[in-house]
Amino acid sequence: MGDFLTFMAVSLTTLLRGVPLTLQLALLSVVTGGILAFALAFMRLSNRVWLDYPARAYIFVFRGTPLLVQIYLIYYGLGQFTGLRASFLWPFLREAYWCAMLALALNTAAYSAEVVRGGLLSVPSGQIEAARSCGMSHWLTFRRITLPLALRQMLPGYSNEIILMVKSTALASTITVMEVTGLAAKLISQSYRPVEVFVCAGAIYLVINFAVARGFTLLERRFSPERQRPHVQPNQIEESRV
Amino acid sequence: MKPVMMIAAAMAVATALPLHAEEKVLRIATEGAYAPWNFTGPDGKLKGFEIDLAEDLCKRMEVKREIVAQAWDGIIPSLTAGKYDAIMAGMSVTPEREKVIAFSKPYAAGINVLAVAPDSPLADLPGTGETWSLTSQSDQAQKRLDEIRPLLDGKVIGVQGSTTASAFMENTFGDSVELREYKTAEEHNFDLMNSRLDAVLANATVLAEALTKPDMAGAKVTGPMLSGGIFGVIGVGLRKDDSELKQKFDEAVGAAVKDGTVSALSEKWFKVDISPRD
């Protein structure tokens, strides 16, 4: 038992050194992917074929193929082109870290684009028409009415996507990135004790994702002020919105 | 299926079982990505030195064999978990591994060497073409390693994770080189040719095979071939409590080494005899 606990402590301290890298990968790819997702969603909703179809194709490809395959294609595949190796992109693509970040960002963009599109479509047209009839411009309507309502609708779906991304960073270990899972694999190769090490690794992801889930719950509350004041009558809310 | 037929089928299975039990099936794990030791051929079948040797050993032990491919980094835990009975995957006998599993008598010696991409400044490192044992010729080996150390300073070196090559690099050059660990030797060879790596350290027989492939044209072996010490010898990995199987393997391996079967297979697959010498 003493040996078990000491080894658990050793595992935990070793794996915790990978947490900054895991968080960095997740954060950077979620932010980059999020920006790209908005662009893709607007392309999908633009009603212009030359914008809509490229976005559709992108989403189809990146949702339809495994992330692991995308990581391998970007890391090992792109390196095969001599022209690329001579280009200004190579200092980035040479590094496993940037390849992993790129693959994660491109992948999450495809999934998030559909979440964003769903959120934007869920805003009732009556609310938009009301805003327009009050004299708001397209942009003002979007900023004041569509976006806040859409964000609220997106949150539950988007929190799923971020939690999936945190877990997907584990795949970066397959291309030599030493994040939590990479360090776990290394520790197992030295100790041959997979159970203890993987339990620790799992616990670390659990804690990170617990924080993410809690964060989103708080955000959802913030975006739904009426839920915090149950004593307010529904008709009063309607009045305050007008 | 009608009830009568089901009963008939059940009886058929029941009567067939004792017949099968007489012929014990030995499950042997290999990696399947470590040519020419063990690899998957174009037809999807496992091939290589260890596949041939396993066949010979099982004949000597009079058991039926089943060879399965298993990813390297889970190969020991899966043995202790009972997913198979033995490992033949170019696995060196090391003190760390011996804490967890048992090994049969060795059937090969482990020799490791560095390799670099074409036009690398690291080609022709001191000691190229020489072979030194870290055990019996440690002075000469150490002298060469000391000459190589400053040349490798700050370089990115690829190794397969959980191997004696990775342990050796970490112990010997750990603070001066940047070490990258890969799942398979094929993957670090890819990155060597992609110029992501300055050099790789791997088993000499595996590198010799890889260097004959067109996609590694121009890559070179550099520095001394190293044997003994941490690279040690290669044996069949077995569960510690499986002493009966260990005894059988010891006898079979001992006989195969003695009558020249191992040397012949080694010459066939590696073009060089790496059978263990006492």
PDB file of C-alpha atoms in Angstrom, chain A residues 72 74-76 78-80 85 90 93-96 99 173-176 178 185-186 188-194, chain B residues 73 76-77 80 94 96-97 100 156 161-162 170 178-183 187-188 190-191 193-198:
ATOM      1  CA  TYR A  72      -0.605  12.283 -39.174  1.00  0.00           C
ATOM      2  CA  ILE A  74      -0.233  17.328 -41.298  1.00  0.00           C
ATOM      3  CA  TYR A  75       2.827  16.059 -39.417  1.00  0.00           C
ATOM      4  CA  TYR A  76       4.160  13.282 -41.649  1.00  0.00           C
ATOM      5  CA  LEU A  78       3.262  17.771 -45.311  1.00  0.00           C
ATOM      6  CA  GLY A  79       6.887  17.003 -44.471  1.00  0.00           C
ATOM      7  CA  GLN A  80       7.106  14.874 -47.621  1.00  0.00           C
ATOM      8  CA  ARG A  85      10.343  22.147 -46.511  1.00  0.00           C
ATOM      9  CA  TRP A  90       8.661  25.001 -42.457  1.00  0.00           C
ATOM     10  CA  LEU A  93       5.506  22.837 -39.509  1.00  0.00           C
ATOM     11  CA  ARG A  94       8.862  21.352 -38.527  1.00  0.00           C
ATOM     12  CA  GLU A  95       7.728  21.489 -34.902  1.00  0.00           C
ATOM     13  CA  ALA A  96       5.387  18.754 -33.716  1.00  0.00           C
ATOM     14  CA  CYS A  99       1.419  20.616 -36.297  1.00  0.00           C
ATOM     15  CA  SER A 173       1.469  12.498 -27.924  1.00  0.00           C
ATOM     16  CA  THR A 174       1.455  10.324 -31.066  1.00  0.00           C
ATOM     17  CA  ILE A 175       3.705  12.865 -32.803  1.00  0.00           C
ATOM     18  CA  THR A 176       6.234  13.235 -29.948  1.00  0.00           C
ATOM     19  CA  MET A 178       5.161  15.455 -24.391  1.00  0.00           C
ATOM     20  CA  ALA A 185       3.321   6.745 -21.911  1.00  0.00           C
ATOM     21  CA  LYS A 186       6.947   7.503 -21.092  1.00  0.00           C
ATOM     22  CA  ILE A 188       4.764   3.528 -18.151  1.00  0.00           C
ATOM     23  CA  SER A 189       7.659   2.511 -20.378  1.00  0.00           C
ATOM     24  CA  GLN A 190       9.988   3.038 -17.441  1.00  0.00           C
ATOM     25  CA  SER A 191       7.836   1.581 -14.676  1.00  0.00           C
ATOM     26  CA  TYR A 192       5.567  -0.929 -16.487  1.00  0.00           C
ATOM     27  CA  ARG A 193       2.736   0.124 -14.182  1.00  0.00           C
ATOM     28  CA  PRO A 194       0.011   1.280 -16.569  1.00  0.00           C
TER      29      PRO A 194
ATOM     30  CA  ASP B  73       4.560   0.541 -25.682  1.00  0.00           C
ATOM     31  CA  ILE B  76       4.880  -5.799 -21.417  1.00  0.00           C
ATOM     32  CA  PRO B  77       1.680  -4.788 -19.580  1.00  0.00           C
ATOM     33  CA  THR B  80       1.510  -9.549 -17.448  1.00  0.00           C
ATOM     34  CA  THR B  94      17.372  -5.043 -18.928  1.00  0.00           C
ATOM     35  CA  GLU B  96      14.147  -2.673 -15.262  1.00  0.00           C
ATOM     36  CA  ARG B  97      12.310  -5.188 -17.424  1.00  0.00           C
ATOM     37  CA  VAL B 100       8.454  -7.074 -14.115  1.00  0.00           C
ATOM     38  CA  VAL B 156      17.691  16.748 -32.069  1.00  0.00           C
ATOM     39  CA  GLY B 161      10.218   5.182 -26.878  1.00  0.00           C
ATOM     40  CA  SER B 162      10.645   2.452 -24.226  1.00  0.00           C
ATOM     41  CA  GLU B 170      19.029   9.654 -21.933  1.00  0.00           C
ATOM     42  CA  GLU B 178      17.137  17.193 -27.411  1.00  0.00           C
ATOM     43  CA  LEU B 179      15.548  13.746 -27.356  1.00  0.00           C
ATOM     44  CA  ARG B 180      12.329  12.932 -29.269  1.00  0.00           C
ATOM     45  CA  GLU B 181      10.534   9.673 -28.613  1.00  0.00           C
ATOM     46  CA  TYR B 182       8.531   7.905 -31.335  1.00  0.00           C
ATOM     47  CA  LYS B 183       6.097   5.021 -31.276  1.00  0.00           C
ATOM     48  CA  GLU B 187       8.271   6.991 -37.699  1.00  0.00           C
ATOM     49  CA  HIS B 188      11.636   8.324 -36.545  1.00  0.00           C
ATOM     50  CA  PHE B 190      10.466   9.381 -41.584  1.00  0.00           C
ATOM     51  CA  ASP B 191      11.347  12.417 -39.504  1.00  0.00           C
ATOM     52  CA  MET B 193      14.453  12.166 -43.830  1.00  0.00           C
ATOM     53  CA  ASN B 194      12.040  15.089 -43.279  1.00  0.00           C
ATOM     54  CA  SER B 195      14.975  16.888 -41.609  1.00  0.00           C
ATOM     55  CA  ARG B 196      13.060  17.228 -38.354  1.00  0.00           C
ATOM     56  CA  LEU B 197      15.796  15.137 -36.703  1.00  0.00           C
ATOM     57  CA  ASP B 198      19.579  15.476 -36.862  1.00  0.00           C
TER      58      ASP B 198
END
